[in-house]
Coordinates of C-alpha atoms and ligand atoms in Angstrom, one line a residue:
X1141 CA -31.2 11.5 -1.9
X1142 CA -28.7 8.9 -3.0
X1143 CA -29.2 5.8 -0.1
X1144 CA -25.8 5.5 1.6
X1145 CA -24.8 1.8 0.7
X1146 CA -21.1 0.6 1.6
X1147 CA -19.3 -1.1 -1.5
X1148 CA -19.4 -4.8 -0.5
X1149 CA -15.3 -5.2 -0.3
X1150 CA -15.2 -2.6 2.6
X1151 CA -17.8 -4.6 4.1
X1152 CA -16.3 -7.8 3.7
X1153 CA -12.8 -6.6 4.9
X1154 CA -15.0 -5.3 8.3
X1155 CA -16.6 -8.7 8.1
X1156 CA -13.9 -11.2 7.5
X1157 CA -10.3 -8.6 7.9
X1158 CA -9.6 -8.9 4.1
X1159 CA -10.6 -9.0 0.3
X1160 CA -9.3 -9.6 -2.6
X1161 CA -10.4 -7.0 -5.5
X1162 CA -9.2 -4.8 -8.2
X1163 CA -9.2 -1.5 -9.4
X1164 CA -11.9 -1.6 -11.3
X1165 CA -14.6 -3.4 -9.1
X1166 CA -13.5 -0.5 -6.6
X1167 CA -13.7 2.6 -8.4
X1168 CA -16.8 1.1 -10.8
X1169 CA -14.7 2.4 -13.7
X1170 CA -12.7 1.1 -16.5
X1171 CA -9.4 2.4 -14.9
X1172 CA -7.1 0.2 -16.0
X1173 CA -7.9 1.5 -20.1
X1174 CA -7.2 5.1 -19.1
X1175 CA -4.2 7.6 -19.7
X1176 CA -4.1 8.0 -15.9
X1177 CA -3.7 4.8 -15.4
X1178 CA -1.0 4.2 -17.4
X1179 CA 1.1 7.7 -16.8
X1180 CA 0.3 6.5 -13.0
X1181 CA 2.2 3.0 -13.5
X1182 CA 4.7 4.8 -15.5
X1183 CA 6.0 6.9 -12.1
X1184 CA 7.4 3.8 -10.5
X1185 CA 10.1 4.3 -13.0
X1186 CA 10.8 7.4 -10.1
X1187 CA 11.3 6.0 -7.4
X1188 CA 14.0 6.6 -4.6
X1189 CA 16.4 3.9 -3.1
X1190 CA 15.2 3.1 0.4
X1191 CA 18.6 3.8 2.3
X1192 CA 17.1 2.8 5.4
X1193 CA 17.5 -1.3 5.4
X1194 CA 19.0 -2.4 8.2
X1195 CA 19.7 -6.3 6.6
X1196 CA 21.8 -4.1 4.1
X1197 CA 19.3 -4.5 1.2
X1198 CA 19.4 -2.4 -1.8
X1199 CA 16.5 -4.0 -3.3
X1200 CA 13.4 -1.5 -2.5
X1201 CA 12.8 1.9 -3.8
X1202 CA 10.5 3.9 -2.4
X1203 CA 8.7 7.2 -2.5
X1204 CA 6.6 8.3 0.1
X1205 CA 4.5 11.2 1.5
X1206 CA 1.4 11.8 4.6
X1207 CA -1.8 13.0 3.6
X1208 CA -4.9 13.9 5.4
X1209 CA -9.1 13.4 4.2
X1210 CA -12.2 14.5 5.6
X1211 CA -15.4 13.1 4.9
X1212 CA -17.6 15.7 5.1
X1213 CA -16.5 18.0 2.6
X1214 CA -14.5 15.3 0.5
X1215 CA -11.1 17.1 1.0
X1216 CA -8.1 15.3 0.3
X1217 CA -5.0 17.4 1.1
X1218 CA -0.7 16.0 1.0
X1219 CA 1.2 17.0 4.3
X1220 CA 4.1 18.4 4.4
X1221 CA 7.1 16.1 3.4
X1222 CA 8.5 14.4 7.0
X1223 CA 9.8 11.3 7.8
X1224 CA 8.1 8.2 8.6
X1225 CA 8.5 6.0 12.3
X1226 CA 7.7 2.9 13.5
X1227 CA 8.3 2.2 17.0
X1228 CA 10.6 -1.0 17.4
X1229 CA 7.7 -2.9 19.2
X1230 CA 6.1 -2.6 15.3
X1231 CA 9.1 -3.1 13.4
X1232 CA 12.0 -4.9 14.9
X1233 CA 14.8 -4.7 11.5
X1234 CA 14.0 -1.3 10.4
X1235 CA 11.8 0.7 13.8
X1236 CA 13.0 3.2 16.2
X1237 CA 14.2 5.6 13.7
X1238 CA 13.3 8.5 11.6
X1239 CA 13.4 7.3 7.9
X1240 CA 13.2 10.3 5.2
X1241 CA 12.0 8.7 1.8
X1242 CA 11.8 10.5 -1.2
X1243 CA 8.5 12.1 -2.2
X1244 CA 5.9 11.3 -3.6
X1245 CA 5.3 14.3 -6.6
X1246 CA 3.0 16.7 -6.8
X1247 CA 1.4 14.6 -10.2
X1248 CA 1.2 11.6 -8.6
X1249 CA -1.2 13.3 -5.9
X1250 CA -2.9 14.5 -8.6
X1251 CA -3.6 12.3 -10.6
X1252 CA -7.1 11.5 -11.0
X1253 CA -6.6 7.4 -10.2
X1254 CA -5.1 8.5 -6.8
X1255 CA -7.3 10.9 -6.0
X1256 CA -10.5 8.8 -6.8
X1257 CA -9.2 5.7 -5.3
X1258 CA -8.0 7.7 -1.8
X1259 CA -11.4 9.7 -1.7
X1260 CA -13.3 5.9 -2.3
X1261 CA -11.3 4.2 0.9
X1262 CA -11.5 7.4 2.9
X1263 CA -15.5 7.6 2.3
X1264 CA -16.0 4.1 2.3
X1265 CA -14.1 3.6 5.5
X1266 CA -16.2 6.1 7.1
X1267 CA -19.1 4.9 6.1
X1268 CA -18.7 1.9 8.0
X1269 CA -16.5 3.1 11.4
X1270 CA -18.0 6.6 11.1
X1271 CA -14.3 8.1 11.9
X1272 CA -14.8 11.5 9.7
X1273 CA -11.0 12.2 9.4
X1274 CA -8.3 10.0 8.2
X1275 CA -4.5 10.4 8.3
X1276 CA -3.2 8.4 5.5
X1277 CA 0.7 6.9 4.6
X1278 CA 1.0 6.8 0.8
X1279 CA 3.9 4.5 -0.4
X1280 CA 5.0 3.5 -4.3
X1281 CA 6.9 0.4 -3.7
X1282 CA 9.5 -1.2 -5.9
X1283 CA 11.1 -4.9 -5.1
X1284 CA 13.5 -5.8 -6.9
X1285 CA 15.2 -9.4 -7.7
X1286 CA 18.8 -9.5 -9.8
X1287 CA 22.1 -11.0 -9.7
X1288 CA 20.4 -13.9 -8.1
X1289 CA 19.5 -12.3 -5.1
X1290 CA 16.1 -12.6 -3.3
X1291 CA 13.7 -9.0 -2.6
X1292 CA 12.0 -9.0 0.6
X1293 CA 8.8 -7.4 0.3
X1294 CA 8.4 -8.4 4.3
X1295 CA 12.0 -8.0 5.6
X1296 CA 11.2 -7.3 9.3
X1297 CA 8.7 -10.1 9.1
X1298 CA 5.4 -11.0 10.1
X1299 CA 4.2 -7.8 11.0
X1300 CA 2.0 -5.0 11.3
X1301 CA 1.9 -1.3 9.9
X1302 CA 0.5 0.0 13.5
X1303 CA -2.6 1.0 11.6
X1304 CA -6.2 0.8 10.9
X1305 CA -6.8 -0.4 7.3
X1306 CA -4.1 -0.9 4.4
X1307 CA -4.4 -1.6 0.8
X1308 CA -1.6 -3.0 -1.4
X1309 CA -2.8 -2.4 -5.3
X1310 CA -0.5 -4.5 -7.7
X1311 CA 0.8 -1.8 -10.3
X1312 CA 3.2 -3.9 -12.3
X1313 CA 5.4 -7.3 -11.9
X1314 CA 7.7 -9.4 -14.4
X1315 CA 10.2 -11.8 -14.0
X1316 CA 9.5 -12.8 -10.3
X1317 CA 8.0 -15.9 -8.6
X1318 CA 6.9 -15.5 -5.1
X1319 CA 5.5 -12.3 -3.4
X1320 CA 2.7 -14.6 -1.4
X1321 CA 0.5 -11.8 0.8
X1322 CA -0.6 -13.9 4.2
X1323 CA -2.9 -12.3 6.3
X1324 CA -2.5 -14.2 10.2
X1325 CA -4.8 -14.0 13.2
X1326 CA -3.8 -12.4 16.3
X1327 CA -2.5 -15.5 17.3
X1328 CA 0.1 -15.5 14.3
X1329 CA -2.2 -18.7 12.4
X1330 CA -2.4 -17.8 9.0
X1331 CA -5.9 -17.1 7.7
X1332 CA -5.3 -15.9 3.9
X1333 CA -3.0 -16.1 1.5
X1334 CA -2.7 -14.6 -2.1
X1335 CA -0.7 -13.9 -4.6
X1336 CA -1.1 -10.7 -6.7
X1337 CA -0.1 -11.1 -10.4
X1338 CA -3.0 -9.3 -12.1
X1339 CA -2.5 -5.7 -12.8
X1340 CA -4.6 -3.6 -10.4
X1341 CA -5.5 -6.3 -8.4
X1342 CA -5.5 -5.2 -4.4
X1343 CA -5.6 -6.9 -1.3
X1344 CA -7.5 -4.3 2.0
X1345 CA -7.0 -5.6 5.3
X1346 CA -8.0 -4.5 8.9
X1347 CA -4.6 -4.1 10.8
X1348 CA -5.6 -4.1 14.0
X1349 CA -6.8 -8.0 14.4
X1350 CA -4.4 -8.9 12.2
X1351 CA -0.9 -9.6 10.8
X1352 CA 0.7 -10.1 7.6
X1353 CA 3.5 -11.0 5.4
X1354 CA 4.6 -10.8 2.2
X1355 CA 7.3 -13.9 0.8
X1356 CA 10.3 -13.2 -1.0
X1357 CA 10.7 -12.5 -4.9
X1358 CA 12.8 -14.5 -6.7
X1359 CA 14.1 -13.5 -10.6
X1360 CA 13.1 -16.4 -12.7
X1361 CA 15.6 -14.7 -16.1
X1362 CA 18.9 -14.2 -15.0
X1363 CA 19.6 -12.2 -17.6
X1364 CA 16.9 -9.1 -16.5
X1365 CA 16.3 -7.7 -13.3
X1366 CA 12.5 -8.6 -11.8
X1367 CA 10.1 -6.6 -10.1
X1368 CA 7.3 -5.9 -7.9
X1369 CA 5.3 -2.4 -8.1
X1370 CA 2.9 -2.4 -5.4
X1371 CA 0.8 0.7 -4.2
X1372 CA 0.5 0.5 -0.4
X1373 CA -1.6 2.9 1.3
X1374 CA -2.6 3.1 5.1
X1375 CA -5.6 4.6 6.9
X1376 CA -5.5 6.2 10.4
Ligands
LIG688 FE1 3.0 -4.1 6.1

């Protein structure tokens, strides 16, 4: 029988509440040479506009959906669509109300990338908490920067997302500075910062002893909008 060794990041974000990685290192493949990959990246072209921004932002897209894993026979499964909450204690610009994003589709569950990388975290994670069932958010973010104005990929803030464990995977950016991930103690003193600029690179964190924040993006063209793609994913 196959000795039941936890991949060193999950360790390390137990250990020290984050790590830095990437795709590849996680999923021991080449992902980011295959087709899934790539038709993968390619659905952030199908995104949503978040309507939800209380600061009046039209700058993030977003699709979103709930899904559900058990370890024990490996079963990955998307919930029914529903909205997402946050009490206002969690998020004070956008909390306290029901927000119905767009969903996620049915081929972006599918996809093999997804499904390896959400099976991974949800054994990994259980590996090392022994929690056997995991709800999960699933978000493909979109900030954008244009006409001069600033994307928040933060805008409520240093904060948390009221969870257990979160991953933000970098699908795509261009034309942006800025976007600095810092991971604070529970006394609000940072204790990490990075900036994600390699496709597929990821940042995991432990929520509960921590917070974070993500800076601003700013276009560095005028003439073309920027972005940020980011994969966020959250286990409960
Ligand atoms: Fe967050």
């Amino acid at each position: 029988m196959e000795a039941v060794v936890p991949k060193k990041q999950f360790v390390d974000v137990i250990n020290n509440f984050c790590v830095v990685s990437n795709i590849d290192d996680l999923l021991g493949d080449s992902v980011l040479d295959s087709l899934s990959w790539k038709v993968f990246k390619e659905s952030w072209s199908d995104l949503g506009l978040d309507e939800y921004m209380n600061d009046g932002g039209k700058y993030r897209k977003r699709n979103f959906c709930k899904l559900r894993y058990h370890v024990e026979d490996d079963s990955l499964w998307m919930k029914e669509h529903d909205f997402y909450f946050q009490p206002p204690s969690v998020n004070a610009l956008n909390g306290g109300l029901e927000r119905w994003f767009s969903p996620v589709k049915g081929e972006v569950f599918y996809n093999s990338v997804v499904n390896t990388l959400l099976k991974t975290m949800g054994s990994e994670l259980s590996k090392l908490t022994g929690q056997k069932t995991w709800d999960i958010n699933f978000y493909q973010n979109r900030i954008i920067s244009e006409l001069g104005e600033a994307g928040k990929p933060s805008p409520e803030g240093i904060h948390k997302d009221g969870v257990k464990f979160s991953i933000l995977l970098l699908m795509d950016r261009s034309n942006v500075t800025g976007g600095e991930n810092t991971i604070f103690d529970l006394d609000k003193k940072p204790i990490f910062s990075h900036t994600l600029t390699q496709e597929g690179e990821c940042i995991i964190f432990a929520d509960e002893p921590t917070y974070h924040f993500a800076s601003p993006i700013e276009q560095i063209s005028p003439d073309v909008a920027g972005k940020r793609d980011i994969l966020v994913v959250e286990f409960y």
